[in-house]
């Protein structure tokens, strides 16, 4: 499978067409951004880690009944994926307070919830990805009720599988963001699951093993990504 033209260059990935109209190639970059692109930098080796980690996790999720866009890992940084129409919702699940939730609710970070939360942001960089609810999503025609129901069901399933998985690696899954796309009339999991899109804390030390190290200038960013990758034991 070969790349034809670049369709899109995002903040973390480039997306290319292929000879198959149903298949795209995503190429993961080492570029890192935060605060809607205001902070920019490089995390050496991140592209390969995020590519390989996403594919590893997507395979586990497929085995547990969550359909994904994964077609085939092509090399360290590049993967063939099903071309979807992205549903413009960032779907965020939280198991513990952190980040924007902690700020908004005037709470410290790291408080475990009795049950996980799910929220949507409207995926729109110009508006700064505003928080919305499912009625807004329906009113703005971002998704149908049926799609929202499927997205909700799959998002909680992803949480269940990931929580169990990271638990065994002595990592607490604090929160994460996922995206879905439409493929031949069905909603499937797309984009990525990586330390860029999850908060991952060591269970014992509560050390942050994710992009917050970059966002908050905590240092040891590359080491944190490598540590998660090492614990996953990806061959
Ligand atoms: P951003 O657009 O936020 O800067 P990226 O740099 O990760 O993000 O760019 C990748 C883009 O590709 C994202 O907009 C994402 O929604 C989109 N995307 C992810 N998976 C697919 C897919 N299977 N088909 C089409 N688009 C996809
Ligand atoms: N997240 C993401 N992309 C975004 C916004 C959030 O991947 O554009 C992830 C983030 O890494 C965290 C979770 O979603 O794991 C919740 O993020 P939060 O709402 O707390 O926002 P933040 O504090 O990152 O602004």
mmCIF file of N, CA, C and O and ligand atoms in Angstrom, residues 8 10-13 15 24 69 81-84 86 123 179 190-191, ligand 1:
data_model
loop_
_atom_site.group_PDB
_atom_site.id
_atom_site.type_symbol
_atom_site.label_atom_id
_atom_site.label_comp_id
_atom_site.label_asym_id
_atom_site.label_seq_id
_atom_site.Cartn_x
_atom_site.Cartn_y
_atom_site.Cartn_z
ATOM 1 N N UNK A 8 -4.564 15.898 4.334
ATOM 2 C CA UNK A 8 -4.731 16.752 5.518
ATOM 3 C C UNK A 8 -3.475 16.662 6.365
ATOM 4 O O UNK A 8 -2.910 15.586 6.518
ATOM 5 N N UNK A 10 -2.634 17.495 10.178
ATOM 6 C CA UNK A 10 -3.140 17.931 11.479
ATOM 7 C C UNK A 10 -1.986 18.282 12.400
ATOM 8 O O UNK A 10 -0.842 18.409 11.963
ATOM 9 N N UNK A 11 -2.312 18.424 13.683
ATOM 10 C CA UNK A 11 -1.294 18.813 14.648
ATOM 11 C C UNK A 11 -0.369 17.642 14.979
ATOM 12 O O UNK A 11 0.798 17.851 15.273
ATOM 13 N N UNK A 12 -0.895 16.420 14.917
ATOM 14 C CA UNK A 12 -0.103 15.255 15.325
ATOM 15 C C UNK A 12 0.094 14.218 14.224
ATOM 16 O O UNK A 12 0.944 13.333 14.347
ATOM 17 N N UNK A 13 -0.712 14.331 13.148
ATOM 18 C CA UNK A 13 -0.637 13.304 12.106
ATOM 19 C C UNK A 13 -0.844 13.938 10.734
ATOM 20 O O UNK A 13 -1.480 14.989 10.625
ATOM 21 N N UNK A 15 -2.412 12.811 6.907
ATOM 22 C CA UNK A 15 -3.337 11.814 6.370
ATOM 23 C C UNK A 15 -3.201 11.816 4.843
ATOM 24 O O UNK A 15 -3.261 12.887 4.223
ATOM 25 N N UNK A 24 -7.116 5.068 3.861
ATOM 26 C CA UNK A 24 -6.172 6.181 4.005
ATOM 27 C C UNK A 24 -4.930 5.666 4.710
ATOM 28 O O UNK A 24 -4.971 4.625 5.371
ATOM 29 N N UNK A 69 -11.103 1.560 12.959
ATOM 30 C CA UNK A 69 -10.693 1.882 11.577
ATOM 31 C C UNK A 69 -9.427 1.135 11.138
ATOM 32 O O UNK A 69 -9.030 1.233 9.984
ATOM 33 N N UNK A 81 -5.727 2.825 7.353
ATOM 34 C CA UNK A 81 -6.988 2.843 8.110
ATOM 35 C C UNK A 81 -8.165 2.990 7.152
ATOM 36 O O UNK A 81 -7.995 3.479 6.029
ATOM 37 N N UNK A 82 -9.329 2.553 7.618
ATOM 38 C CA UNK A 82 -10.546 2.761 6.829
ATOM 39 C C UNK A 82 -10.840 4.256 6.784
ATOM 40 O O UNK A 82 -10.783 4.924 7.831
ATOM 41 N N UNK A 83 -11.147 4.769 5.618
ATOM 42 C CA UNK A 83 -11.475 6.195 5.506
ATOM 43 C C UNK A 83 -12.876 6.421 6.044
ATOM 44 O O UNK A 83 -13.850 5.867 5.507
ATOM 45 N N UNK A 84 -12.975 7.198 7.090
ATOM 46 C CA UNK A 84 -14.294 7.476 7.667
ATOM 47 C C UNK A 84 -14.621 8.956 7.519
ATOM 48 O O UNK A 84 -13.737 9.779 7.256
ATOM 49 N N UNK A 86 -15.391 11.670 9.880
ATOM 50 C CA UNK A 86 -15.266 11.862 11.331
ATOM 51 C C UNK A 86 -16.522 12.534 11.902
ATOM 52 O O UNK A 86 -16.990 13.533 11.356
ATOM 53 N N UNK A 123 -15.918 19.235 18.058
ATOM 54 C CA UNK A 123 -14.573 19.265 17.477
ATOM 55 C C UNK A 123 -14.519 20.402 16.461
ATOM 56 O O UNK A 123 -14.891 20.219 15.300
ATOM 57 N N UNK A 179 -12.376 9.480 19.257
ATOM 58 C CA UNK A 179 -13.181 10.004 18.143
ATOM 59 C C UNK A 179 -13.759 8.827 17.361
ATOM 60 O O UNK A 179 -13.136 7.768 17.276
ATOM 61 N N UNK A 190 -12.186 5.672 15.521
ATOM 62 C CA UNK A 190 -11.142 6.152 14.605
ATOM 63 C C UNK A 190 -10.052 6.872 15.412
ATOM 64 O O UNK A 190 -9.955 6.712 16.634
ATOM 65 N N UNK A 191 -9.226 7.625 14.702
ATOM 66 C CA UNK A 191 -8.148 8.427 15.293
ATOM 67 C C UNK A 191 -7.183 7.579 16.128
ATOM 68 O O UNK A 191 -6.683 6.591 15.626
HETATM 69 P P1 LIG B 1 -5.987 17.469 14.510
HETATM 70 O O1 LIG B 1 -6.897 17.473 13.322
HETATM 71 O O2 LIG B 1 -6.779 17.657 15.790
HETATM 72 O O3 LIG B 1 -4.841 18.401 14.410
HETATM 73 P P2 LIG B 1 -4.366 15.061 13.974
HETATM 74 O O4 LIG B 1 -3.084 15.733 13.731
HETATM 75 O O5 LIG B 1 -4.361 13.826 14.803
HETATM 76 O O6 LIG B 1 -5.463 15.984 14.681
HETATM 77 O O7 LIG B 1 -4.970 14.759 12.553
HETATM 78 C C1 LIG B 1 -5.570 13.598 12.180
HETATM 79 C C2 LIG B 1 -6.946 13.920 11.627
HETATM 80 O O8 LIG B 1 -7.449 12.773 10.944
HETATM 81 C C3 LIG B 1 -7.946 14.261 12.725
HETATM 82 O O9 LIG B 1 -8.688 15.396 12.346
HETATM 83 C C4 LIG B 1 -8.830 13.019 12.821
HETATM 84 O O10 LIG B 1 -10.146 13.355 13.187
HETATM 85 C C5 LIG B 1 -8.752 12.475 11.391
HETATM 86 N N1 LIG B 1 -8.928 11.014 11.284
HETATM 87 C C6 LIG B 1 -8.542 10.070 12.170
HETATM 88 N N2 LIG B 1 -8.856 8.829 11.730
HETATM 89 C C7 LIG B 1 -9.445 8.999 10.519
HETATM 90 C C8 LIG B 1 -10.003 8.100 9.549
HETATM 91 N N3 LIG B 1 -10.010 6.782 9.747
HETATM 92 N N4 LIG B 1 -10.549 8.639 8.421
HETATM 93 C C9 LIG B 1 -10.571 9.983 8.222
HETATM 94 N N5 LIG B 1 -10.057 10.878 9.089
HETATM 95 C C10 LIG B 1 -9.495 10.401 10.226
#
